[in-house]
Short mmCIF file of C-alpha atoms and ligand atoms in Angstrom, two decimals:
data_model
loop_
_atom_site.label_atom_id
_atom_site.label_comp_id
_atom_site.label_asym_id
_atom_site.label_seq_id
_atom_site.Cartn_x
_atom_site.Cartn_y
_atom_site.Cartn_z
CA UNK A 21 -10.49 17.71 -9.26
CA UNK A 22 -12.70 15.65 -7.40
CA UNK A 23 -14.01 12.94 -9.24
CA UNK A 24 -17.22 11.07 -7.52
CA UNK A 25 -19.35 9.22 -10.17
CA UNK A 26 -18.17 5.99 -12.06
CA UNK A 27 -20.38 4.67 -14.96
CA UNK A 28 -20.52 0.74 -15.18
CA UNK A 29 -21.89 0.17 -18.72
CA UNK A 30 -22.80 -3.51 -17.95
CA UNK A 31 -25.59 -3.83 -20.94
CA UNK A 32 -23.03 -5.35 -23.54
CA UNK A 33 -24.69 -9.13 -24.70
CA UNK A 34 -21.09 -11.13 -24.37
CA UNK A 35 -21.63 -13.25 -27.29
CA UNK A 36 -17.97 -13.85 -27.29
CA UNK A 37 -18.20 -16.09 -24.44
CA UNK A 38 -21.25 -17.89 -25.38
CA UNK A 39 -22.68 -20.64 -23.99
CA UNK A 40 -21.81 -19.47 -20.67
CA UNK A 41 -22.91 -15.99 -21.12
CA UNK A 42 -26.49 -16.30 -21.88
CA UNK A 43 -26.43 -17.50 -18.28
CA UNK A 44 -24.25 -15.25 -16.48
CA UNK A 45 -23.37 -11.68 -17.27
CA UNK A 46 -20.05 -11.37 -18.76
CA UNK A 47 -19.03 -9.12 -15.88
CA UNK A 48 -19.70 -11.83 -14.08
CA UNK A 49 -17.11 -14.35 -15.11
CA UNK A 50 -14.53 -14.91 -12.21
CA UNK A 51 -10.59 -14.67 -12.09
CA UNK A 52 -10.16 -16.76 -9.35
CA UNK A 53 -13.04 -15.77 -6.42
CA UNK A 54 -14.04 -13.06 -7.68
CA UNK A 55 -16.05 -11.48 -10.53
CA UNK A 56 -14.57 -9.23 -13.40
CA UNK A 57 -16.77 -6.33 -12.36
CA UNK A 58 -15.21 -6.84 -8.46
CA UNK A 59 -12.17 -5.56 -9.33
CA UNK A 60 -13.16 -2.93 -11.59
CA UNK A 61 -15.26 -1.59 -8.00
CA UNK A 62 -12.25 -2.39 -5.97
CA UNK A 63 -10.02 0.24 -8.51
CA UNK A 64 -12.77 2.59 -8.46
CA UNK A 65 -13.25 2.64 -4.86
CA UNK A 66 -9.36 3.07 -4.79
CA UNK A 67 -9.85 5.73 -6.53
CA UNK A 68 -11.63 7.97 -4.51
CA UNK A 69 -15.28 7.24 -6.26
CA UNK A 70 -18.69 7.03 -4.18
CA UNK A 71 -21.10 6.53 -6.31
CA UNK A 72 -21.45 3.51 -8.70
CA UNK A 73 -23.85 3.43 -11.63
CA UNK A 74 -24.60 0.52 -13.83
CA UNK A 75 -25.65 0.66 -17.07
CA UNK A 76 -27.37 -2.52 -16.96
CA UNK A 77 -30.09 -4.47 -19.58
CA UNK A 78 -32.58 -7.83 -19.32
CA UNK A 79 -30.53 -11.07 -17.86
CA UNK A 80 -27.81 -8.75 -15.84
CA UNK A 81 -29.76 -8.78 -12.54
CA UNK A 82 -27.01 -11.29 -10.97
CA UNK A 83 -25.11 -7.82 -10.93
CA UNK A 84 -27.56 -6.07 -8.83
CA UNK A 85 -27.42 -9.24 -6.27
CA UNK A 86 -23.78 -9.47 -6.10
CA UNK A 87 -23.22 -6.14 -4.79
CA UNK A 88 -26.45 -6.07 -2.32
CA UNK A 89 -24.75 -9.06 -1.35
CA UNK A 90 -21.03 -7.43 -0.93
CA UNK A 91 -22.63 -4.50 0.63
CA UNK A 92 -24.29 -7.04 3.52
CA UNK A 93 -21.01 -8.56 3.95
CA UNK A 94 -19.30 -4.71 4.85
CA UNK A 95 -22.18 -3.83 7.00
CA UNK A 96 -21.14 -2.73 10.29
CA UNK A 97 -16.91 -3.41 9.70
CA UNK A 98 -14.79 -0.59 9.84
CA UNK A 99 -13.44 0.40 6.74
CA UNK A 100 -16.16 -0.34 5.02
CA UNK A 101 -16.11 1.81 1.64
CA UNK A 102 -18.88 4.88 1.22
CA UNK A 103 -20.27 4.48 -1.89
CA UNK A 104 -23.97 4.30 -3.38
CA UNK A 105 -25.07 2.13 -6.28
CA UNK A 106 -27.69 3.14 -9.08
CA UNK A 107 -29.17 1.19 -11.56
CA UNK A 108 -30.40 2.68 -14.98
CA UNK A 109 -31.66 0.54 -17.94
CA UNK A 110 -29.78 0.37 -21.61
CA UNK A 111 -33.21 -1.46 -23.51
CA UNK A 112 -31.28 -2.46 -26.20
CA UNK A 113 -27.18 -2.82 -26.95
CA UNK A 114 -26.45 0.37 -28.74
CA UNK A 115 -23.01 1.00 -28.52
CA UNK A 116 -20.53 2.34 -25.64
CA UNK A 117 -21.37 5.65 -26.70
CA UNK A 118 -25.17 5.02 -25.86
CA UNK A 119 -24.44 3.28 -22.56
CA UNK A 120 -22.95 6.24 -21.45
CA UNK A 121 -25.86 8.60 -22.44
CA UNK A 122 -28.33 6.20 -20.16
CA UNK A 123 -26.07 7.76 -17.28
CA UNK A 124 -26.89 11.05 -18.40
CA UNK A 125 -30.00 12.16 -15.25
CA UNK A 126 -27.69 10.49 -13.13
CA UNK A 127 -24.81 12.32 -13.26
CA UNK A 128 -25.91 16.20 -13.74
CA UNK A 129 -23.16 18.46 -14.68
CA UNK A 130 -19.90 17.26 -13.17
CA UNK A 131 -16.83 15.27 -14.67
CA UNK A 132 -17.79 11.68 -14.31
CA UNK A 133 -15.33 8.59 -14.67
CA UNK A 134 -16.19 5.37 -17.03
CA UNK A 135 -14.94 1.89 -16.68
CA UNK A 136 -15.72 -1.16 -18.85
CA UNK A 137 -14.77 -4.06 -16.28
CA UNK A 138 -14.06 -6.58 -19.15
CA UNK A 139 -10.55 -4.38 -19.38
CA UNK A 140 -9.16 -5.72 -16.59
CA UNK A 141 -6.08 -3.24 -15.25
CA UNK A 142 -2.99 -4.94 -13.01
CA UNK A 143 -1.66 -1.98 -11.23
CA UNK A 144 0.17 -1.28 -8.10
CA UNK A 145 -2.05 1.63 -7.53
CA UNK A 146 -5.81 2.35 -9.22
CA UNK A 147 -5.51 2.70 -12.74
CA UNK A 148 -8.69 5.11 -12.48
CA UNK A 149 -7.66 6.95 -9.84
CA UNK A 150 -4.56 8.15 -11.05
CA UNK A 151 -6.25 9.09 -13.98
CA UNK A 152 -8.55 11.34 -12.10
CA UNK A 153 -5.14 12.30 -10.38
CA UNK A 154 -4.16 14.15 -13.17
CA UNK A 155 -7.64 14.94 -14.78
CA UNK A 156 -7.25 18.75 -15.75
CA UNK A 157 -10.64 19.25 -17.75
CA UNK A 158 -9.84 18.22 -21.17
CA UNK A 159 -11.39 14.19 -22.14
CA UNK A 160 -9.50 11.73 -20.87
CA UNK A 161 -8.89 7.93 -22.15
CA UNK A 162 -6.46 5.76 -20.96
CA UNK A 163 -4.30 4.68 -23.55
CA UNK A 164 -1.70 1.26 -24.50
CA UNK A 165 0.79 0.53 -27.43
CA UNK A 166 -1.15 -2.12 -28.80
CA UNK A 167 0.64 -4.28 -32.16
CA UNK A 168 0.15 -2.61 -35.48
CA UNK A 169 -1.88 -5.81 -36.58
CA UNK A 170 -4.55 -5.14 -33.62
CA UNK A 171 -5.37 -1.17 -34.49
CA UNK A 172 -8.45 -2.14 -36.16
CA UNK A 173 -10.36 -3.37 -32.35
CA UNK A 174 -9.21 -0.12 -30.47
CA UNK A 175 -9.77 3.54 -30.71
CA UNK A 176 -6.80 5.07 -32.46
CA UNK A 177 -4.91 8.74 -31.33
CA UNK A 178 -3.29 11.02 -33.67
CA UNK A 179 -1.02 11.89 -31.18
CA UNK A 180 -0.25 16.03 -31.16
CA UNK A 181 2.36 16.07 -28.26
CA UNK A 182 3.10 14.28 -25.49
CA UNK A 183 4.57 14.78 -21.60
CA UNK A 184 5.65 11.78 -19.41
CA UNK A 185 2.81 9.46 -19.17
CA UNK A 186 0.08 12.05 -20.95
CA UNK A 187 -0.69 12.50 -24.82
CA UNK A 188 -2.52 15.28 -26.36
CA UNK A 189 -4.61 13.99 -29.14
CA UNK A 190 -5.42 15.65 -32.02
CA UNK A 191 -7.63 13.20 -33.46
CA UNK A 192 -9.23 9.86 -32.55
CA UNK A 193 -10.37 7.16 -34.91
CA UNK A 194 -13.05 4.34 -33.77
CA UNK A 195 -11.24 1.23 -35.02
CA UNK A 196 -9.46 2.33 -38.47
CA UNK A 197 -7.89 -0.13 -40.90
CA UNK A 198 -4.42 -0.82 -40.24
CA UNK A 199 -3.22 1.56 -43.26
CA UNK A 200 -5.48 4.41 -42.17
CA UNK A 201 -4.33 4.22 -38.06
CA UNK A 202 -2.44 7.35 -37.61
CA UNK A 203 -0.48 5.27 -34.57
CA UNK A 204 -0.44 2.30 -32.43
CA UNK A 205 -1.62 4.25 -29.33
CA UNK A 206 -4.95 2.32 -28.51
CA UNK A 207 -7.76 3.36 -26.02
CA UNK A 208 -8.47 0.90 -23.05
CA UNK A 209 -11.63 1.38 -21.07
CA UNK A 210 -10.98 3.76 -18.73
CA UNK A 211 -12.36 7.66 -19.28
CA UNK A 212 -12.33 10.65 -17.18
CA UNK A 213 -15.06 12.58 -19.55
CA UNK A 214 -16.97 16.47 -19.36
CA UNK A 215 -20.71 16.40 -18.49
CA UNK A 216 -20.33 18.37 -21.89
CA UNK A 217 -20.55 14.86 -23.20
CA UNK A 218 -24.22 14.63 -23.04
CA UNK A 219 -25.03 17.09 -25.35
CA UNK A 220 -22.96 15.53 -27.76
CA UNK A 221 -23.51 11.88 -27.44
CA UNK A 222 -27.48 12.85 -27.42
CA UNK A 223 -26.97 14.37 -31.13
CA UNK A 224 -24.71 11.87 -32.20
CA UNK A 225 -24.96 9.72 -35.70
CA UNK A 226 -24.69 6.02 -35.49
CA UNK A 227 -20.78 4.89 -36.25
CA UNK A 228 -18.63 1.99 -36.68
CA UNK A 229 -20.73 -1.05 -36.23
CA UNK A 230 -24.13 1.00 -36.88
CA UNK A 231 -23.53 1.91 -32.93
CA UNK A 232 -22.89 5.31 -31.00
CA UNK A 233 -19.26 5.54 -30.32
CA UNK A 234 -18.20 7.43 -27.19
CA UNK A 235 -14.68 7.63 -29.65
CA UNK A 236 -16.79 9.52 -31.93
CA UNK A 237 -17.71 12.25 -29.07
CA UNK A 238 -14.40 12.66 -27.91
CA UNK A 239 -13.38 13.25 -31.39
CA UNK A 240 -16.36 15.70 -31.84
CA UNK A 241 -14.98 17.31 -28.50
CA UNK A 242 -11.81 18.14 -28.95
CA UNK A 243 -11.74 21.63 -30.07
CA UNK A 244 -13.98 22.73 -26.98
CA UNK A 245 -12.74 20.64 -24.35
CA UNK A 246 -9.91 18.22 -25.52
CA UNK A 247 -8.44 14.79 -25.48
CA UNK A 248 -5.84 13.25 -23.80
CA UNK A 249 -4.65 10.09 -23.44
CA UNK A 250 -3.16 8.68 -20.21
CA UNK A 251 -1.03 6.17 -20.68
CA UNK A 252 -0.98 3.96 -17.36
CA UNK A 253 1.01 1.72 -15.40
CA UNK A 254 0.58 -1.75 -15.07
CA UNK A 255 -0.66 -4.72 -16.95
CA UNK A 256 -4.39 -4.73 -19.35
CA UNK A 257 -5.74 -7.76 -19.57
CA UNK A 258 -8.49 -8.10 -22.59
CA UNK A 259 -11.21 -10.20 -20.57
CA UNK A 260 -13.37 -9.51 -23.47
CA UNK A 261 -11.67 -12.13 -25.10
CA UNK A 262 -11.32 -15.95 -24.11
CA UNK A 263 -7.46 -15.63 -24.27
CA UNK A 264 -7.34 -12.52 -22.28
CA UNK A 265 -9.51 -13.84 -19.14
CA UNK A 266 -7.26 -17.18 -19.40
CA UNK A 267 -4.20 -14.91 -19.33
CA UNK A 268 -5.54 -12.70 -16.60
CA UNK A 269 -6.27 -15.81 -14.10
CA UNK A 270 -3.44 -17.50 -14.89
CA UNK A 271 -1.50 -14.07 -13.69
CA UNK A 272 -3.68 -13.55 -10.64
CA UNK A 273 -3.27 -17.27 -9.64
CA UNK A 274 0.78 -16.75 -10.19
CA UNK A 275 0.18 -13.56 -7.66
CA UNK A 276 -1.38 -15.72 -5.53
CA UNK A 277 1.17 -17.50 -2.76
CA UNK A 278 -1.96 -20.49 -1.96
CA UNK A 279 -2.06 -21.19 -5.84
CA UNK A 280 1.09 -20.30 -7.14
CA UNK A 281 1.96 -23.77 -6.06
CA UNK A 282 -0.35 -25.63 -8.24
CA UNK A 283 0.59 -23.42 -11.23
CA UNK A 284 4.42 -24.91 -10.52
CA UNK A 285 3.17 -28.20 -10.80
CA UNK A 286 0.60 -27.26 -13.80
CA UNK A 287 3.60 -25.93 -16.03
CA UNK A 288 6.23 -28.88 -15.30
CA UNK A 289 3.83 -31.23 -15.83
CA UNK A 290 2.88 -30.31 -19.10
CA UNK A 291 6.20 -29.48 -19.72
CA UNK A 292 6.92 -33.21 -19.42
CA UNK A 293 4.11 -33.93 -21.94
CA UNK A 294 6.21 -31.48 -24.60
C1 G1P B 320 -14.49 0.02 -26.97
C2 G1P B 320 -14.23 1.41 -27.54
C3 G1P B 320 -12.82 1.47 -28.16
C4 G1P B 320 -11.80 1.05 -27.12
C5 G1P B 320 -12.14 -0.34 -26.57
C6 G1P B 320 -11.21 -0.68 -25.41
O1 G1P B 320 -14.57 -0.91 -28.05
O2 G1P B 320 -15.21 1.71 -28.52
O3 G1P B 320 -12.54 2.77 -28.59
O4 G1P B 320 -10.51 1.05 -27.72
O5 G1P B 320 -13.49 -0.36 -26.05
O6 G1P B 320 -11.43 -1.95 -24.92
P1 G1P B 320 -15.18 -2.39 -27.88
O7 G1P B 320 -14.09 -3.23 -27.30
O8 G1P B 320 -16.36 -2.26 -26.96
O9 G1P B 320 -15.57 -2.82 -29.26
#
């Protein structure tokens, strides 16, 4: 199924990386040259999506001039991707769930695709686009085996059956307690979701964290439409997290033939200080 909307939800307020991010956007912090939320267009636009829509809030505008800025840079070359960017407001930060409901006039009724850039996805092909690859109706979430200790920042699957790479679910938990996780299987921010969604998210209680989960709609979803999980190639970095940006530009500058060099020298030197 064709698959040509991506929701950005951009409107999240970072305060793990404070100082620097009541300057700069989270989705703006760089590995390397370029900016988390680069890459997350770069696997979108891999996979086969046109039209980009950011669900953006007050102090996010560098977003907006990055990728007037990108476009310029394109103009005119061949190859240049076809896509379209929209820019709706989240007023204040209400939970994932809620992001995705700012989308809602934007999308009308077709299966839409959601990407939180601060999950950043190593992957010899797009992460998103293989998703939508095998996208058959039914919710979909890409899924990780995360360690037992870490259950409690991830939505959980009760996993009914699984296929090769996809699970059936037939429940999902919005960051249980370690006893009460029915697995290890965690969601990572990639969805392939129903317009259905909507409707649901609109009516939606407030959750974990006093915030609308889009876990909590899946959940809601599943006898109608379904949940699967799709469990990708590839490495996830956690660039929500100080460790998880370090570890992701430390990989990309290892990738990197031009850097890879100073990395060398990085680790024997501080080898020699062990
Ligand atoms: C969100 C989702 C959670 C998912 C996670 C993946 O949580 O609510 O289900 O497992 O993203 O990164 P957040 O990290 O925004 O708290």
């Amino acid at each position: 199924m064709k698959i040509r909307k991506v929701v950005f939800p951009v409107g999240g307020l970072g305060t793990r990386f404070h100082p620097i991010t009541r300057a700069i956007p989270k989705e703006m912090l760089g590995i390397i040259d370029k900016p988390l939320i680069h890459y997350a267009f770069e696997e979108a636009i891999a996979g086969g999506i046109e039209q980009f829509i950011f669900v953006t809030r007050q102090g996010k505008n560098s977003i907006e001039d990055y990728f007037d800025g990108m476009l310029l840079d394109y103009e005119g070359k061949s190859g240049a991707p076809k896509c379209s960017f929209c820019y709706v407001r989240q007023s204040e930060p209400r939970g994932l769930g809620h992001a995705v409901l700012c989308a809602k006039n934007l999308i009308n009724n077709e299966p839409f695709a959601v990407m939180c850039a601060d999950d950043f996805i190593y992957h010899p092909k797009s992460c998103i686009g293989e998703m939508i690859k095998h996208y058959d109706g039914a919710n979909m979430a890409a899924v990780m085996t995360v360690p037992r200790e870490d259950v409690s920042k991830y939505g959980i699957l009760d996993i009914e059956s699984e296929q090769g790479n996809i699970v059936k679910a037939k429940s999902v938990d919005e960051k249980p307690s370690i006893e009460a996780a029915k697995s290890n299987l965690a969601i990572v921010g990639r969805y392939v979701l129903s317009a259905d969604i909507f409707e649901v998210l609109e009516k939606l209680k407030p959750g974990v964290k006093g915030e609308i989960q889009l876990t909590d709609a899946l959940l809601e979803m599943i006898p109608s439409v379904g949940l699967v999980g799709f469990k990708f190639e590839g490495l996830r970095f956690d660039c929500g997290s100080k460790m998880g940006l370090l570890a992701a530009i430390l990989h990309m500058a290892n990738e990197d033939k031009s850097l890879s060099a100073v990395m060398d020298r990085f680790c024997r030197t501080h080898n020699t200080y062990k």
